[in-house]
Every structure is written in C-alpha cells, then in structure tokens.
C-alpha cells in the first residue's frame, strides 16, 4: 500500500524496466567528500596576537550608533549563560604557546574540543560535533535521520540531517552534492536555509534552519483542511519560493506537504532539496524521474522526458487541492493504481470551494504541460488577488563581504552581525580567512546563524507556537461549516470533508455527491 502519500520513487526509464519504489519520508540522503574542520589553526587565528587574547567586550558605542538594527542577535541572558558555562575553562593554558589566556566564548569552545574530557566523551558518543550538541530525533529516512541540535556558541536551535556514509552509493553521493549546492546558491524567505556542513568518519551533517512548527502534512492530518482564507498566504509563500527557484534555473522535483515546514503559525518554508537540480535553460528536457507518486504529473508516467517547471507546477496544484479539501485528487492503494488514476485524468472539486479556487486548481491540473498555468498567472489569479507574494531575500548574505574599506560601507544587517561575532571572539581576520570554505566552515556557519537571527529580530518574525492561528473565517460560517479546530465528530452530511480524519481515511476518501466533476484538459 502507499504509505500515506509518503512513498517516494526514483527511477530512470532507460536502463531499467521496473519502477523502484522507495518507502520513506523526504529525507533522501547521500554523501560528499568534505574537508574536516581544523581546530587548532582556527584557535590561533581567533586570538589577537598583540595582546594574546580576544577580550570579551562589545564594540564601542560610537560604532553602535551607526547601526539602526539591534546590534546583537543574542540576548544578554544568552551571553551571560554562555559566559557562566564556559567559566570553568576561562584563562586556562592554550595550545598555542603565544596565547596565554582563553577569554572569548569562541576560544573557550575551541579549547573544549581539544582538552575538555566531557566534550571528548560527547564527541565519541556521537552526541556532539563541532559547535553543535545533538538533542532529540525529529525525523527519519532511508539513509539519514534528522535531529534537533543546539549551536553552543549562539544558543540557537538548528535542524541537523545526519547521513550514514556506510549506506551510500555513487548516485546518492551525487544527490547530496546537488542538495548542498542548491541550498548554498538560493536565498528566499520561503526556502529552508543551510548553515553548515560537517563530516565525521561515519557520517555527514547538514545543519539547517529549524522549523519548530513541523510539516504542513502533519497539520492537515491532525486538524483537517484549511479554509480558503487560511490556504491563500501559505500557498503564495510556497509558490513564490518555487518561482524564485525557476527564475534561477533550479527545479525542485519533490514538492509535497511533507516538505513544507512551519517556522511560525503563519509562515512556511519549502525544504528537502535532495531531488533538486539546476538546468542550463528552463525548457531543458529532463529524463530522471523522481518525487512522490500522488504528486507526479502525467508525463512522468508516459514520456521518456519532461520539462522541469511543468512537473513542479503540477505538484503545486496537487498541494493546493490537498490543502483546501483534505484529500488527494488522485487516489490509490498502490503506485500502479495511483498511476492509473492520474492517467485517467479525472478528479472532483467540492462545491463548497469558491469558483476562483476551482478555476485555479483546474488551470494548474491540466494534462498537457504547456497548457498549465504559469507561476506568473497563478500570482495574477483572482483567487490570490491582494495576497502578499514574498520576493527574493536581498538582505541575507550566505558569505560575509570581503571588498570593503570601512565598516560603514556594509549593510546595517551585516554590521550588526559582525558586531555580535566580535563580541563572541570571531574577529574580522578570522572571519575573512574562512570565506573560501563556505558552508564547510564552522565560522561561516556561525556567521549565517547570527545574520539570520539579526534579520528575524529586525522584522519581528518567529512568533511563538503557543497559540495556533484561527481555523475558521466568516466565509466558512456563511457556508455552514464549523471551525476545524473544534474537533467535532460530525459526519459527511454535516460538513465536507469530515474533520479530524485519520490518514488512511483521508487518503481513500471519495468526494461527496456535492462536487464538480473535472477532466484533465
């Protein structure tokens, strides 16, 4: 049986006559040859040779006055906590004989990695690597698992994808190469960010932005479908991220509710770039077939090639249908039955949907790729009229600036980020020396984490999950629907789709008699 829409498949029509079905979640994994982090050299670079140590002091107030953003992305409580935790190794002998004291938080962590027995034990037990201490597991896949981790220098929570190197082959190694490259090259407010990549003898670690709200799939499974007012901003964020990728010749190829994550109750991010690829031109033919069967476009089953943007657009249509109905337009218990339903080309639209929503879904789910609505047409549709469409993140920089003479030439965000780094002990020369290592550097990883937090502080994002967003609207009340969050046990005659469906029931649900029959064009 199809495992609740979470069966992934990956096959190439040429060279294999069968469809390899891979059971699992979105954490497809692979490996890459990455340079290991050097510790002692960074410790020496982090010290101020003229005085022997980097003082744990903020930058002068005159410099702060030039920065309108909050200078530090870390609270005073966080810094004090870090200072207290590191006090037991403060001013201890250092590995570099020219350095007599260990005065900054950065130097203390470096010293711990080399000399602290408790830290060495954590490394040996797989509870820590670099500046990260692992916490509980939050996801699993065929070759990887995802854990919550804490960045010990900034005290920020991150998600770490841990890939088992012993289970990898050449194909999955190539996939990871692409995944890291994709995340490194893209910067959009609705895409998960990559902070750092590290490697041990047995594993590869991708440290990424943590989305505490979990998957869109889980929310829909637990609470039922969204009403249209709730679905509009969520769908616009996802579609804008896909549009941004296509503008830069990247194809995602695995868009589904399991790969959409909530960073706060109202904002989502698209993640899992394991199947993403970059093309030379946007209309380039692709012949590697990948993704999740319920979201697969018809051409993936019947042609020997396809256009990347078209399959992403189709998947967006499936996702929108799922968001506003609570079930899939094409159902089946096995991959062959799902394939048959998609190629048969018929689905039903419940009449409680607005005409504008039905028109948008029907315009996306057209059988012929060239007849499907474009992302620009989606944005201009009457259903999304007045809905904010997030644009490229022009503030966030994956790497620090190198070509400047005065700090005043930098953006306010980067000035604030660098001030916080200086406070922690990562001075300008050390930061500049790590630029070429990119995401393979723990210094650049720290830069990215602090910069991201600085931006979020400035815009007031990352709101708490203590209170869920409202799950009803006036439009629902006028249609006689009750709030999904109330969890009433009504049957299909009271409302459609039924609330609080189990995953199995939702996936096999048949549309009610109050529906509009659609054929793929």
XYZ file of C-alpha atoms in Angstrom:
521
model
C 0.000 0.000 0.000
C 1.037 3.565 -0.494
C 2.291 4.787 2.845
C 0.043 7.844 3.356
C 1.318 9.754 0.357
C 4.864 9.360 1.627
C 6.084 6.744 -0.841
C 8.872 8.160 -2.906
C 10.010 6.766 -6.176
C 13.106 7.295 -8.152
C 13.745 5.641 -11.455
C 15.244 6.195 -14.872
C 13.220 4.908 -17.798
C 16.349 3.991 -19.709
C 18.424 1.161 -18.327
C 15.692 -0.235 -16.083
C 12.336 -1.691 -16.936
C 10.930 -1.565 -13.455
C 9.797 1.174 -11.101
C 11.864 1.176 -7.950
C 9.666 2.195 -5.064
C 11.408 3.579 -2.037
C 9.438 3.734 1.167
C 10.245 6.607 3.494
C 9.899 10.287 4.226
C 11.513 13.202 2.496
C 14.970 12.610 3.904
C 16.692 11.057 0.903
C 20.371 11.154 1.574
C 23.750 10.838 0.070
C 27.320 11.756 0.722
C 30.012 14.060 -0.463
C 33.712 14.291 0.149
C 34.035 17.188 2.555
C 37.066 18.611 4.263
C 37.202 18.058 8.007
C 37.276 21.042 10.276
C 40.667 22.117 11.515
C 40.558 23.200 15.132
C 43.929 24.330 16.352
C 44.589 26.623 13.388
C 41.279 28.405 13.949
C 42.088 28.878 17.601
C 45.306 30.600 16.685
C 43.585 32.772 14.114
C 40.926 33.749 16.640
C 43.483 35.243 19.005
C 44.730 38.799 18.898
C 48.465 38.419 18.572
C 49.188 41.834 20.050
C 47.577 41.122 23.398
C 47.397 37.354 23.489
C 43.610 37.060 23.711
C 40.388 38.500 22.407
C 38.658 40.443 25.215
C 35.017 39.592 25.846
C 33.842 43.161 25.294
C 31.278 44.753 22.983
C 32.323 47.151 20.256
C 32.491 50.882 21.101
C 29.239 52.831 21.426
C 30.335 55.092 18.593
C 30.149 52.146 16.220
C 26.817 51.021 17.640
C 25.347 54.392 16.861
C 25.856 53.712 13.159
C 23.678 50.610 13.304
C 19.926 51.105 13.473
C 19.175 47.401 13.779
C 19.670 45.680 17.100
C 23.383 45.103 17.216
C 23.310 41.732 18.883
C 21.150 38.834 17.789
C 21.873 37.199 21.142
C 20.137 38.329 24.296
C 22.169 39.428 27.295
C 20.825 36.391 29.148
C 22.184 34.080 26.449
C 25.597 35.716 26.568
C 25.703 35.575 30.358
C 24.682 31.911 30.269
C 27.413 31.158 27.753
C 29.930 33.002 29.918
C 28.918 31.086 33.048
C 29.044 27.732 31.278
C 32.487 28.484 29.962
C 33.865 29.965 33.181
C 35.398 26.676 34.292
C 37.866 26.839 31.432
C 38.393 30.585 31.381
C 42.022 31.741 31.364
C 43.425 28.224 31.127
C 46.626 27.421 29.217
C 46.083 27.346 25.472
C 47.517 25.042 22.820
C 49.304 27.935 21.126
C 52.253 28.966 23.362
C 51.901 32.582 22.222
C 48.373 32.674 23.661
C 48.364 32.866 27.444
C 44.611 33.145 28.137
C 41.298 31.992 26.758
C 38.974 34.957 27.121
C 36.306 34.747 24.403
C 33.407 32.338 24.065
C 34.760 31.210 20.708
C 38.171 30.386 22.194
C 36.574 28.535 25.101
C 34.669 26.247 22.755
C 37.813 25.663 20.729
C 39.697 24.810 23.910
C 36.927 22.400 24.943
C 37.188 20.475 21.697
C 40.911 19.926 22.260
C 41.192 19.441 26.013
C 37.878 19.030 27.867
C 37.234 15.382 28.778
C 33.450 15.771 28.899
C 33.427 17.291 25.419
C 35.650 14.497 24.113
C 33.212 11.962 25.566
C 30.296 13.659 23.783
C 32.199 13.547 20.502
C 32.980 9.844 20.974
C 29.336 9.010 21.755
C 28.052 10.904 18.737
C 26.271 13.493 20.866
C 28.230 16.415 19.522
C 30.231 17.579 16.523
C 31.927 20.931 16.134
C 29.906 23.632 17.873
C 26.703 21.562 17.877
C 25.223 19.375 20.603
C 22.537 16.947 19.418
C 19.139 16.645 21.086
C 16.079 14.564 20.244
C 15.303 12.946 16.899
C 12.631 14.716 14.841
C 12.629 12.711 11.588
C 13.986 9.625 9.836
C 14.683 8.446 6.298
C 16.313 5.580 4.441
C 19.892 6.788 4.803
C 19.520 9.610 7.290
C 17.825 10.951 10.363
C 17.048 14.492 11.424
C 17.725 15.730 14.937
C 17.278 18.938 16.834
C 20.632 20.451 17.789
C 21.900 23.467 19.698
C 24.655 25.703 18.400
C 26.743 26.116 21.540
C 28.207 29.496 20.616
C 24.946 31.273 19.732
C 22.489 29.063 21.671
C 20.306 28.834 18.555
C 18.280 25.736 17.712
C 19.021 24.129 14.347
C 17.924 21.011 12.494
C 20.698 18.607 11.544
C 20.343 15.985 8.846
C 22.690 13.124 9.748
C 23.631 10.918 6.813
C 25.051 7.434 7.331
C 28.043 7.191 4.977
C 28.106 3.398 5.123
C 24.734 3.128 3.321
C 25.552 5.363 0.377
C 26.379 4.731 -3.245
C 27.582 6.915 -6.110
C 24.056 8.040 -7.031
C 23.157 9.253 -3.563
C 26.525 10.953 -3.176
C 25.781 12.898 -6.339
C 22.355 13.797 -4.991
C 23.845 15.232 -1.819
C 26.294 17.242 -3.881
C 23.346 18.814 -5.670
C 21.384 19.323 -2.469
C 24.188 21.248 -0.785
C 24.936 23.275 -3.904
C 21.261 24.172 -4.322
C 20.860 25.351 -0.742
C 24.105 27.314 -0.895
C 23.049 29.202 -4.019
C 19.463 30.109 -3.088
C 18.231 32.763 -0.675
C 14.489 33.256 -0.357
C 12.384 33.868 2.772
C 10.287 30.776 1.995
C 13.188 28.341 1.467
C 14.951 26.462 4.285
C 18.468 27.842 4.811
C 21.660 25.807 5.044
C 24.073 26.961 7.736
C 26.924 24.494 7.779
C 28.155 21.105 6.553
C 30.466 18.886 8.619
C 31.784 15.350 8.346
C 32.934 12.590 10.679
C 34.293 9.121 9.983
C 30.800 7.629 9.814
C 28.508 10.474 8.861
C 27.844 13.747 7.085
C 25.938 16.504 8.854
C 23.819 19.213 7.240
C 22.967 21.932 9.763
C 19.893 23.812 8.605
C 17.259 26.266 9.708
C 14.926 24.727 12.287
C 11.173 24.956 11.667
C 9.559 24.333 15.078
C 6.020 24.104 13.698
C 6.595 20.835 11.862
C 5.252 19.678 8.499
C 2.228 21.023 6.667
C 1.258 17.380 6.119
C 1.089 16.750 9.865
C -1.051 19.837 10.449
C -3.519 18.854 7.753
C -3.592 15.296 9.086
C -4.337 16.423 12.628
C -6.615 19.424 12.091
C -8.221 18.829 8.717
C -8.170 21.029 5.650
C -7.715 24.787 5.582
C -10.429 27.165 4.580
C -9.515 29.283 1.574
C -8.557 32.367 3.573
C -6.052 30.297 5.539
C -4.736 28.487 2.477
C -4.052 31.582 0.359
C -0.984 33.012 2.187
C 0.501 29.550 2.757
C 0.149 28.614 -0.907
C 1.503 32.007 -2.027
C 4.652 31.524 0.059
C 5.295 28.080 -1.414
C 4.567 29.171 -4.983
C 6.775 32.253 -4.654
C 9.677 30.063 -3.485
C 9.213 27.765 -6.497
C 9.018 30.779 -8.823
C 12.280 32.085 -7.347
C 13.948 28.709 -7.964
C 12.747 28.551 -11.573
C 13.983 32.091 -12.236
C 17.446 30.795 -11.306
C 17.109 27.580 -13.344
C 16.571 25.283 -10.348
C 13.853 22.610 -10.360
C 12.692 21.216 -7.007
C 11.063 17.958 -8.230
C 9.708 16.893 -4.837
C 7.069 19.441 -3.855
C 4.612 17.946 -1.353
C 3.049 18.712 2.010
C 5.725 16.657 3.809
C 8.380 19.076 2.524
C 6.657 22.271 3.663
C 7.585 23.341 7.207
C 6.152 25.943 9.595
C 8.641 28.380 11.135
C 5.788 30.129 12.949
C 1.993 29.786 12.837
C 1.661 31.872 9.689
C 4.888 31.340 7.746
C 6.166 28.254 5.956
C 9.320 27.203 4.166
C 9.908 24.706 1.390
C 12.701 22.249 2.149
C 14.309 18.940 1.186
C 16.324 19.603 -1.946
C 17.537 16.026 -2.398
C 15.968 15.772 -5.862
C 16.572 19.394 -6.879
C 18.640 20.050 -9.981
C 19.942 23.037 -11.916
C 19.352 23.223 -15.673
C 21.193 25.162 -18.367
C 17.946 26.550 -19.771
C 14.457 26.493 -18.325
C 12.949 24.458 -21.193
C 15.644 21.795 -20.995
C 14.464 18.179 -21.215
C 14.985 16.055 -18.095
C 14.813 12.264 -18.002
C 15.423 11.387 -14.361
C 12.064 10.615 -12.792
C 11.735 11.346 -9.101
C 9.295 12.575 -6.495
C 6.197 11.210 -4.782
C 3.598 9.297 -6.862
C 0.474 11.177 -5.679
C 2.119 14.447 -6.785
C 3.513 13.093 -10.075
C 2.493 14.762 -13.344
C 1.068 12.525 -16.122
C 4.134 12.952 -18.341
C 6.293 11.308 -15.687
C 4.417 8.057 -16.323
C 4.096 8.102 -20.101
C 7.006 10.041 -21.643
C 10.755 9.458 -21.703
C 11.469 13.092 -20.819
C 9.763 16.098 -19.251
C 10.083 19.827 -18.610
C 11.142 20.584 -15.047
C 8.949 23.634 -14.356
C 5.838 21.789 -15.558
C 6.174 18.971 -13.013
C 6.743 21.479 -10.190
C 3.636 23.419 -11.263
C 1.558 20.224 -11.355
C 2.726 19.335 -7.835
C 1.665 22.798 -6.644
C -1.828 22.092 -7.972
C -1.983 18.775 -6.103
C -0.760 20.516 -2.949
C -3.381 23.269 -3.216
C -6.135 20.682 -3.731
C -4.921 18.796 -0.643
C -4.838 21.983 1.441
C -8.438 23.013 0.718
C -10.106 19.571 0.607
C -8.088 17.393 2.976
C -7.582 14.583 0.457
C -5.806 13.907 -2.815
C -7.396 14.373 -6.252
C -5.973 11.049 -7.482
C -6.186 8.169 -5.011
C -4.900 4.616 -4.981
C -3.581 1.962 -2.633
C -0.545 1.174 -4.776
C 1.692 3.064 -7.169
C 0.082 1.378 -10.239
C -3.423 2.382 -9.113
C -2.288 5.955 -8.466
C -0.678 5.993 -11.898
C -3.913 4.755 -13.484
C -5.945 7.446 -11.712
C -3.595 10.206 -12.876
C -3.534 8.982 -16.475
C -7.312 8.513 -16.429
C -7.378 12.235 -15.848
C -10.475 12.923 -13.788
C -10.932 14.493 -10.388
C -13.741 16.141 -8.471
C -13.957 19.618 -6.970
C -16.256 20.027 -3.935
C -18.917 22.678 -4.449
C -18.057 24.423 -1.183
C -14.929 25.766 -2.914
C -15.189 29.207 -4.464
C -15.305 29.461 -8.243
C -11.972 31.317 -8.158
C -10.314 28.460 -6.261
C -11.791 25.827 -8.580
C -10.621 27.791 -11.626
C -7.076 27.978 -10.254
C -6.880 24.264 -9.451
C -8.365 23.312 -12.819
C -5.938 25.634 -14.595
C -2.947 24.022 -12.911
C -4.002 20.376 -13.210
C -4.138 20.248 -16.993
C -2.789 17.128 -18.630
C -0.755 18.897 -21.317
C 2.228 20.636 -19.669
C 2.176 23.660 -21.982
C -1.484 24.356 -21.140
C -0.905 24.579 -17.388
C -0.982 27.959 -15.721
C 2.419 29.540 -15.214
C 3.572 30.767 -11.831
C 3.090 34.329 -13.030
C -0.510 33.522 -13.974
C -1.048 31.946 -10.556
C 0.187 35.109 -8.871
C -2.164 37.216 -11.002
C -5.171 34.927 -10.495
C -8.308 36.337 -8.911
C -8.040 33.782 -6.087
C -4.680 35.242 -4.958
C -5.687 38.863 -5.514
C -4.361 41.004 -2.669
C -2.266 38.179 -1.172
C 1.371 39.017 -0.470
C 3.830 37.201 -2.735
C 7.223 37.011 -0.934
C 10.180 38.164 -3.000
C 13.884 37.360 -3.051
C 15.722 37.938 0.209
C 18.071 40.771 -0.733
C 19.313 41.270 2.847
C 20.653 37.829 3.725
C 24.199 37.105 2.511
C 25.483 33.497 2.668
C 29.069 34.803 2.855
C 30.480 37.929 4.517
C 31.604 40.838 2.369
C 35.303 40.956 1.552
C 35.692 44.018 -0.673
C 35.145 46.969 1.641
C 37.379 49.549 3.269
C 35.195 50.901 6.055
C 32.573 49.006 8.042
C 30.102 51.792 7.307
C 30.074 50.543 3.702
C 28.368 47.321 4.826
C 24.635 46.875 5.211
C 23.178 47.523 8.644
C 22.413 43.821 8.968
C 25.992 42.772 8.271
C 27.343 45.450 10.591
C 25.133 44.111 13.378
C 26.144 40.526 12.577
C 29.845 41.352 12.655
C 29.451 43.205 15.947
C 27.925 40.125 17.543
C 30.688 37.937 16.089
C 33.342 40.272 17.528
C 31.622 40.049 20.907
C 31.856 36.245 20.740
C 35.508 36.331 19.702
C 35.281 35.826 15.924
C 37.312 38.781 14.711
C 37.493 40.207 11.211
C 40.669 38.407 10.103
C 39.357 35.042 11.284
C 36.046 35.581 9.504
C 37.749 36.591 6.267
C 40.071 33.581 6.360
C 37.078 31.208 6.299
C 35.176 32.734 3.372
C 36.626 30.324 0.810
C 35.427 27.325 2.827
C 31.797 28.413 2.652
C 29.327 26.093 4.351
C 32.179 23.706 5.289
C 33.373 26.253 7.854
C 32.084 26.474 11.423
C 32.934 30.186 11.384
C 30.775 30.801 8.302
C 28.083 28.624 9.887
C 28.119 30.902 12.927
C 28.000 33.973 10.665
C 24.915 32.627 8.877
C 23.092 31.737 12.089
C 23.695 35.139 13.675
C 22.835 37.008 10.482
C 19.568 35.096 10.125
C 18.638 35.824 13.736
C 19.502 39.509 13.268
C 17.143 39.721 10.275
C 14.350 37.935 12.145
C 14.751 40.241 15.140
C 14.512 43.259 12.854
C 11.261 42.125 11.222
C 9.770 40.638 14.380
C 9.302 37.141 12.933
C 9.478 33.694 14.508
C 6.397 34.174 16.671
C 5.522 31.637 19.315
C 3.606 28.447 18.707
C 1.797 28.832 21.995
C -1.410 29.814 20.224
C -2.498 28.322 16.929
C -3.835 30.538 14.156
C -7.602 30.777 13.804
C -9.051 27.871 11.855
C -12.282 29.470 10.634
C -13.498 32.595 8.872
C -16.687 34.409 8.015
C -16.750 32.634 4.660
C -16.846 29.278 6.475
C -19.686 30.383 8.706
C -21.767 31.515 5.759
C -21.274 28.084 4.189
C -22.418 26.380 7.381
C -19.002 24.894 8.238
C -17.723 24.707 11.788
C -14.138 25.522 12.821
C -11.831 22.593 12.166
C -10.031 23.160 15.456
C -13.188 22.389 17.440
C -12.753 18.730 16.574
C -16.446 17.941 16.307
C -17.345 14.453 15.206
C -19.858 15.350 12.516
C -20.395 13.065 9.547
C -20.158 13.902 5.865
C -23.743 15.149 5.784
C -22.826 17.916 8.246
C -19.662 19.138 6.531
C -17.262 18.092 3.838
C -14.575 16.960 4.099
C -15.064 15.343 7.524
C -12.942 16.835 10.278
C -10.183 15.046 12.180
C -9.791 12.292 9.606
C -7.269 9.555 10.129
C -4.579 9.456 7.461
C -5.940 6.228 5.995
C -9.498 7.527 5.790
C -8.442 10.830 4.261
C -6.302 9.205 1.593
C -9.098 6.899 0.464
C -11.945 9.370 0.844
C -14.314 9.657 -2.086
C -15.763 13.044 -2.974
C -19.332 13.617 -1.835
C -22.258 13.998 -4.204
C -21.919 17.788 -3.776
C -18.949 18.080 -6.110
C -17.948 19.228 -9.544
C -16.526 16.639 -11.946
C -13.347 17.685 -13.768
C -11.440 16.202 -16.683
C -7.802 16.936 -17.386
C -7.502 19.079 -20.498
